[in-house]
CSV table of C-alpha atoms in Angstrom, one decimal:
chain,number,residue,atom,x,y,z
A,1,MET,CA,133.4,74.9,97.8
A,2,SER,CA,132.0,77.5,95.5
A,3,LEU,CA,128.4,77.7,94.5
A,4,ARG,CA,129.1,76.9,90.9
A,5,LEU,CA,131.3,73.9,91.8
A,6,THR,CA,128.6,72.6,94.1
A,7,VAL,CA,125.9,72.9,91.4
A,8,VAL,CA,128.2,71.2,88.9
A,9,CYS,CA,128.7,68.2,91.3
A,10,CYS,CA,124.9,68.0,91.9
A,11,LEU,CA,124.1,68.4,88.2
A,12,VAL,CA,126.5,65.7,87.2
A,13,ALA,CA,125.1,63.3,89.7
A,14,VAL,CA,121.4,64.0,88.9
A,15,SER,CA,122.0,64.1,85.2
A,16,ALA,CA,123.6,60.7,85.3
A,17,ALA,CA,120.5,59.3,87.0
A,18,ALA,CA,117.9,61.1,85.0
A,19,LEU,CA,119.4,61.3,81.6
A,20,GLY,CA,121.1,58.0,81.6
A,21,GLN,CA,124.2,59.7,80.2
A,22,THR,CA,127.7,60.6,81.3
A,23,ASP,CA,128.7,63.3,78.9
A,24,TYR,CA,130.1,65.4,81.7
A,25,ARG,CA,131.7,68.1,79.5
A,26,LYS,CA,128.3,68.9,78.0
A,27,ILE,CA,126.7,68.9,81.4
A,28,ILE,CA,129.2,71.2,83.0
A,29,GLY,CA,129.3,73.6,80.0
A,30,GLY,CA,125.6,74.4,80.6
A,31,ILE,CA,126.2,76.0,84.0
A,32,SER,CA,126.0,79.8,84.1
A,33,THR,CA,127.6,81.7,86.9
A,34,GLU,CA,125.5,84.7,86.0
A,35,ASP,CA,122.3,82.7,86.3
A,36,LEU,CA,123.3,81.5,89.7
A,37,ARG,CA,124.2,85.0,90.8
A,38,ASP,CA,120.9,86.4,89.6
A,39,GLY,CA,119.0,83.6,91.4
A,40,VAL,CA,120.7,84.3,94.7
A,41,ARG,CA,120.0,88.1,94.3
A,42,ALA,CA,116.4,87.6,93.6
A,43,MET,CA,115.9,85.1,96.5
A,44,SER,CA,117.7,87.3,99.0
A,45,SER,CA,115.8,90.5,98.2
A,46,ALA,CA,113.7,90.2,101.4
A,47,SER,CA,113.2,88.1,104.5
A,48,ARG,CA,112.1,84.5,103.6
A,49,LEU,CA,111.3,83.4,107.1
A,50,GLY,CA,108.7,80.6,106.8
A,51,GLY,CA,108.8,80.7,103.0
A,52,PRO,CA,109.4,83.0,100.0
A,53,ARG,CA,107.4,86.2,99.4
A,54,GLY,CA,107.6,89.1,97.1
A,55,ALA,CA,110.4,89.0,94.5
A,56,ALA,CA,111.7,85.7,95.8
A,57,LEU,CA,108.3,84.0,95.2
A,58,GLU,CA,108.0,85.6,91.8
A,59,TRP,CA,111.4,84.3,90.8
A,60,ILE,CA,110.5,80.7,91.9
A,61,LEU,CA,107.2,80.7,90.1
A,62,GLY,CA,108.7,82.6,87.0
A,63,PRO,CA,110.5,81.5,83.9
A,64,GLU,CA,113.9,81.3,85.7
A,65,CYS,CA,112.8,78.5,87.9
A,66,LEU,CA,109.7,76.3,88.2
A,67,GLY,CA,107.6,78.4,85.9
A,68,ALA,CA,109.8,77.4,83.0
A,69,LEU,CA,108.1,74.0,83.1
A,70,GLY,CA,104.6,75.4,82.8
A,71,SER,CA,102.1,74.6,85.5
A,72,VAL,CA,103.3,74.8,89.1
A,73,ARG,CA,101.5,72.9,91.8
A,74,ARG,CA,101.1,74.3,95.3
A,75,GLU,CA,100.7,72.6,98.6
A,76,ASP,CA,99.5,75.3,101.0
A,77,PHE,CA,100.0,75.2,104.8
A,78,VAL,CA,100.4,77.6,107.7
A,79,VAL,CA,103.4,78.1,110.1
A,80,THR,CA,103.7,80.2,113.2
A,81,ILE,CA,106.7,82.6,113.1
A,82,PRO,CA,107.9,85.7,114.9
A,83,ASP,CA,106.6,88.6,112.7
A,84,PRO,CA,109.5,89.5,110.3
A,85,ASN,CA,108.0,93.0,110.0
A,86,SER,CA,108.6,93.9,113.7
A,87,LYS,CA,111.0,96.7,114.5
A,88,GLY,CA,112.0,98.4,117.7
A,89,ARG,CA,112.6,102.1,118.5
A,90,LEU,CA,115.5,103.2,120.6
A,91,LEU,CA,115.2,106.8,121.7
A,92,VAL,CA,118.6,108.3,122.6
A,93,GLY,CA,118.2,112.0,123.5
A,94,GLU,CA,116.3,113.5,120.6
A,95,ARG,CA,117.3,110.8,118.1
A,96,GLU,CA,115.1,107.8,117.3
A,97,ILE,CA,117.0,104.8,116.0
A,98,THR,CA,115.6,101.6,114.5
A,99,VAL,CA,116.7,98.4,116.1
A,100,PHE,CA,115.6,94.9,115.1
A,101,PRO,CA,114.4,92.2,117.6
A,102,LEU,CA,116.2,88.9,117.7
A,103,TRP,CA,114.6,85.5,117.7
A,104,PRO,CA,112.4,85.1,120.7
A,105,ASN,CA,113.5,83.3,123.9
A,106,SER,CA,111.3,80.2,123.5
A,107,VAL,CA,107.8,81.7,123.5
A,108,ARG,CA,108.9,85.1,125.0
A,109,THR,CA,109.1,87.6,122.2
A,110,ASN,CA,111.1,90.8,122.4
A,111,THR,CA,108.0,93.0,123.0
A,112,CYS,CA,108.9,95.7,125.5
A,113,ASP,CA,108.4,99.3,126.5
A,114,ILE,CA,111.2,100.2,128.9
A,115,SER,CA,113.6,103.0,129.9
A,116,GLY,CA,117.0,103.0,131.6
A,117,PRO,CA,120.5,104.2,131.5
A,118,ILE,CA,122.7,103.0,128.5
A,119,LEU,CA,125.7,100.9,129.6
A,120,TYR,CA,128.4,99.4,127.4
A,121,ALA,CA,129.7,95.9,128.4
A,122,GLY,CA,132.0,94.9,125.6
A,123,ARG,CA,132.0,91.1,125.1
A,124,GLY,CA,130.0,90.5,128.3
A,125,ALA,CA,132.9,89.0,130.4
A,126,VAL,CA,132.4,89.3,134.1
A,127,SER,CA,135.2,91.8,134.2
A,128,ASP,CA,133.4,94.0,131.7
A,129,PHE,CA,130.8,94.7,134.4
A,130,ASP,CA,133.2,95.8,137.1
A,131,GLY,CA,132.0,99.0,138.8
A,132,LYS,CA,128.9,99.2,136.6
A,133,ARG,CA,125.3,99.2,137.8
A,134,VAL,CA,123.6,96.7,135.5
A,135,ALA,CA,120.3,96.3,137.2
A,136,GLY,CA,117.7,98.3,135.2
A,137,ALA,CA,120.1,99.3,132.4
A,138,ILE,CA,119.9,98.9,128.6
A,139,VAL,CA,123.1,97.1,127.9
A,140,LEU,CA,125.1,97.6,124.7
A,141,MET,CA,127.3,94.6,123.8
A,142,ASP,CA,129.5,93.4,121.0
A,143,PHE,CA,127.8,90.8,119.0
A,144,GLU,CA,130.8,88.6,119.0
A,145,SER,CA,130.3,87.8,122.7
A,146,GLU,CA,129.0,84.3,122.6
A,147,HIS,CA,126.8,83.8,125.8
A,148,GLY,CA,128.0,87.0,127.5
A,149,TRP,CA,124.5,88.4,127.4
A,150,LEU,CA,123.4,85.9,129.9
A,151,THR,CA,125.7,87.5,132.5
A,152,ALA,CA,124.0,90.9,131.9
A,153,ALA,CA,120.6,89.1,132.2
A,154,ARG,CA,121.6,87.6,135.6
A,155,LEU,CA,122.7,91.0,136.8
A,156,GLY,CA,119.3,92.5,136.0
A,157,ALA,CA,119.7,94.2,132.6
A,158,LYS,CA,116.3,95.3,131.2
A,159,ALA,CA,117.4,94.7,127.6
A,160,ILE,CA,120.4,93.8,125.5
A,161,VAL,CA,121.3,95.7,122.3
A,162,PHE,CA,124.0,94.0,120.1
A,163,LEU,CA,126.3,96.1,117.9
A,164,GLU,CA,126.3,94.8,114.3
A,165,PRO,CA,129.7,93.1,113.6
A,166,ASP,CA,131.7,93.1,110.4
A,167,LYS,CA,130.6,89.5,109.9
A,168,ALA,CA,128.1,87.3,111.8
A,169,SER,CA,128.4,83.5,111.8
A,170,ARG,CA,125.6,81.1,112.4
A,171,GLY,CA,127.3,79.7,115.4
A,172,GLU,CA,127.6,83.1,117.0
A,173,ILE,CA,124.0,84.1,116.4
A,174,GLU,CA,122.7,80.7,117.8
A,175,THR,CA,124.2,81.8,121.2
A,176,LYS,CA,121.9,84.9,121.3
A,177,TRP,CA,118.7,83.3,122.4
A,178,SER,CA,117.5,80.9,125.1
A,179,GLU,CA,115.4,77.8,124.9
A,180,VAL,CA,113.6,78.9,128.0
A,181,PRO,CA,111.5,82.1,128.1
A,182,THR,CA,114.2,84.3,129.6
A,183,ASN,CA,112.6,87.8,130.2
A,184,VAL,CA,115.3,89.9,128.6
A,185,PRO,CA,114.5,91.5,125.2
A,186,ARG,CA,117.5,91.5,122.7
A,187,PHE,CA,118.0,93.6,119.6
A,188,TRP,CA,120.3,94.1,116.7
A,189,LEU,CA,121.7,97.7,116.2
A,190,PRO,CA,122.8,98.5,112.6
A,191,ARG,CA,126.4,99.5,112.3
A,192,ALA,CA,125.5,102.9,110.8
A,193,ASP,CA,123.9,103.9,114.2
A,194,THR,CA,126.6,102.4,116.5
A,195,GLU,CA,128.5,105.7,117.0
A,196,ALA,CA,125.4,107.6,117.9
A,197,VAL,CA,124.3,105.1,120.5
A,198,LEU,CA,127.7,104.7,122.1
A,199,ALA,CA,127.8,108.5,122.4
A,200,GLY,CA,124.7,108.2,124.6
A,201,VAL,CA,126.3,105.8,127.2
A,202,GLY,CA,125.4,107.0,130.6
A,203,SER,CA,122.3,108.8,129.5
A,204,VAL,CA,118.7,107.4,129.9
A,205,ALA,CA,117.2,105.9,126.8
A,206,ARG,CA,113.8,104.5,126.0
A,207,LEU,CA,113.3,101.3,124.0
A,208,ASN,CA,110.0,99.9,122.8
A,209,CYS,CA,109.0,97.2,120.4
A,210,ARG,CA,106.0,95.0,119.5
A,211,GLN,CA,107.0,91.6,118.3
A,212,GLU,CA,104.2,89.1,117.8
A,213,TRP,CA,103.9,85.5,116.8
A,214,VAL,CA,102.0,85.4,113.6
A,215,ASP,CA,100.4,82.7,111.4
A,216,PHE,CA,102.1,82.8,108.0
A,217,GLU,CA,100.5,81.2,104.9
A,218,THR,CA,103.2,79.5,102.9
A,219,ALA,CA,103.5,76.5,100.5
A,220,ASN,CA,105.6,73.9,98.9
A,221,TYR,CA,105.9,74.3,95.1
A,222,MET,CA,106.5,71.7,92.4
A,223,ALA,CA,106.7,71.2,88.7
A,224,ALA,CA,107.3,68.2,86.5
A,225,LEU,CA,109.3,67.5,83.5
A,226,ARG,CA,107.8,64.4,82.0
A,227,SER,CA,109.8,62.1,79.8
A,228,ASP,CA,108.2,60.3,76.8
A,229,ASP,CA,111.0,57.6,76.8
A,230,SER,CA,109.3,54.3,76.2
A,231,GLU,CA,111.6,52.4,78.6
A,232,MET,CA,112.4,54.9,81.4
A,233,GLY,CA,109.7,57.6,81.2
A,234,ASP,CA,107.6,56.1,84.0
A,235,GLU,CA,110.6,56.2,86.4
A,236,TRP,CA,111.0,59.4,88.4
A,237,VAL,CA,113.9,61.4,89.9
A,238,VAL,CA,113.0,64.1,92.5
A,239,VAL,CA,115.2,67.1,92.8
A,240,SER,CA,114.4,69.2,95.9
A,241,ALA,CA,115.6,72.5,97.5
A,242,TYR,CA,114.2,74.5,100.4
A,243,VAL,CA,113.4,78.0,99.5
A,244,ASP,CA,112.8,79.6,102.9
A,245,GLY,CA,115.5,81.3,104.9
A,246,ALA,CA,116.3,81.4,108.6
A,247,SER,CA,117.9,84.2,110.6
A,248,GLY,CA,118.5,85.0,114.2
A,249,VAL,CA,117.1,88.5,113.3
A,250,PRO,CA,113.7,87.7,111.7
A,251,ALA,CA,113.4,91.1,109.9
A,252,LEU,CA,116.8,90.6,108.3
A,253,GLY,CA,116.3,87.0,107.1
A,254,HIS,CA,117.6,87.6,103.6
A,255,ALA,CA,119.6,84.3,103.9
A,256,ALA,CA,121.8,84.8,100.9
A,257,ASP,CA,123.8,81.6,101.5
A,258,GLN,CA,120.6,79.6,101.9
A,259,ALA,CA,119.3,81.0,98.6
A,260,ALA,CA,122.0,79.0,96.8
A,261,GLY,CA,119.8,75.9,96.8
A,262,ALA,CA,117.0,77.7,94.9
A,263,ALA,CA,119.5,79.2,92.5
A,264,ALA,CA,120.9,75.7,91.8
A,265,LEU,CA,117.3,74.4,91.3
A,266,GLY,CA,116.8,77.0,88.6
A,267,SER,CA,120.0,76.0,86.8
A,268,LEU,CA,119.0,72.3,86.9
A,269,ILE,CA,115.7,73.1,85.3
A,270,LYS,CA,117.3,75.1,82.6
A,271,HIS,CA,119.7,72.3,81.9
A,272,PHE,CA,117.1,69.6,81.7
A,273,LYS,CA,114.8,71.7,79.4
A,274,SER,CA,117.7,71.8,76.9
A,275,ASN,CA,118.7,68.2,77.5
A,276,PRO,CA,115.4,66.1,77.8
A,277,PRO,CA,115.9,63.4,80.3
A,278,LYS,CA,115.1,59.7,79.8
A,279,ARG,CA,113.5,59.6,83.3
A,280,SER,CA,110.8,62.0,84.4
A,281,VAL,CA,112.0,64.7,86.9
A,282,LEU,CA,109.9,66.3,89.6
A,283,PHE,CA,111.4,69.6,90.8
A,284,LEU,CA,110.3,70.4,94.4
A,285,ALA,CA,110.8,73.7,96.3
A,286,THR,CA,109.9,73.4,100.0
A,287,SER,CA,109.2,76.0,102.6
A,288,ALA,CA,109.5,76.2,106.4
A,289,HIS,CA,112.4,73.9,106.7
A,290,PHE,CA,113.5,75.9,109.8
A,291,GLN,CA,110.2,75.4,111.4
């Protein structure tokens, strides 16, 4: 289902409840594809792990979203997350390549300072390791390999570096970490650097990274559109969307698909401002849904 169609369905349902009307043609006509696109772009401009920051937060608090209703109330709190600013350095010959640490294995982050020969293991099937000395190696592996990295870990790999695929699904990335503190750092290698690193297979490389757990100050945000209807103005409809984003690679948590809810929230606010509801509406943007 497209984002616009999803918003239309949501808008029709909420409007029927809040406005007490069923003029669906008027409701649907107010949805702008451009507004939805701009909202997704603003929200996905940077990592939103734990909650929005930078341009994403400015958009939420600005006139395209909650700020259009005037005063925005905050509920501040703190969550603990792997530092989304962490990056790793992979030294191959004289070339230094930036790699990105994946989500920690339980409490074990991807902090490391290691060296070892580079080995390529494809999808991580047992046959992919035939004749190869895995113990002490930095293993390159296709990202679309499900739990193949665990085979490399059992064979003594010092670290796993996944090659960026054409497309990464949520199901695939959820196989790339362990719920127990497995002592094997794992990293994401950008596609642009894949050829250079594969050319170094067999040579000794060095890999270091400092990934910490950090306390991140975030908040829930809300704004109200009060109705002065004498019969229904004291009744409330709450419209909520989460505005953080999750990613198996914390530094790359742009979460464009998850930004759709915030974009939809902005469209709903715009619609209700132009079509005053009979019931009062509280618009709620929540953070840290993944935590």
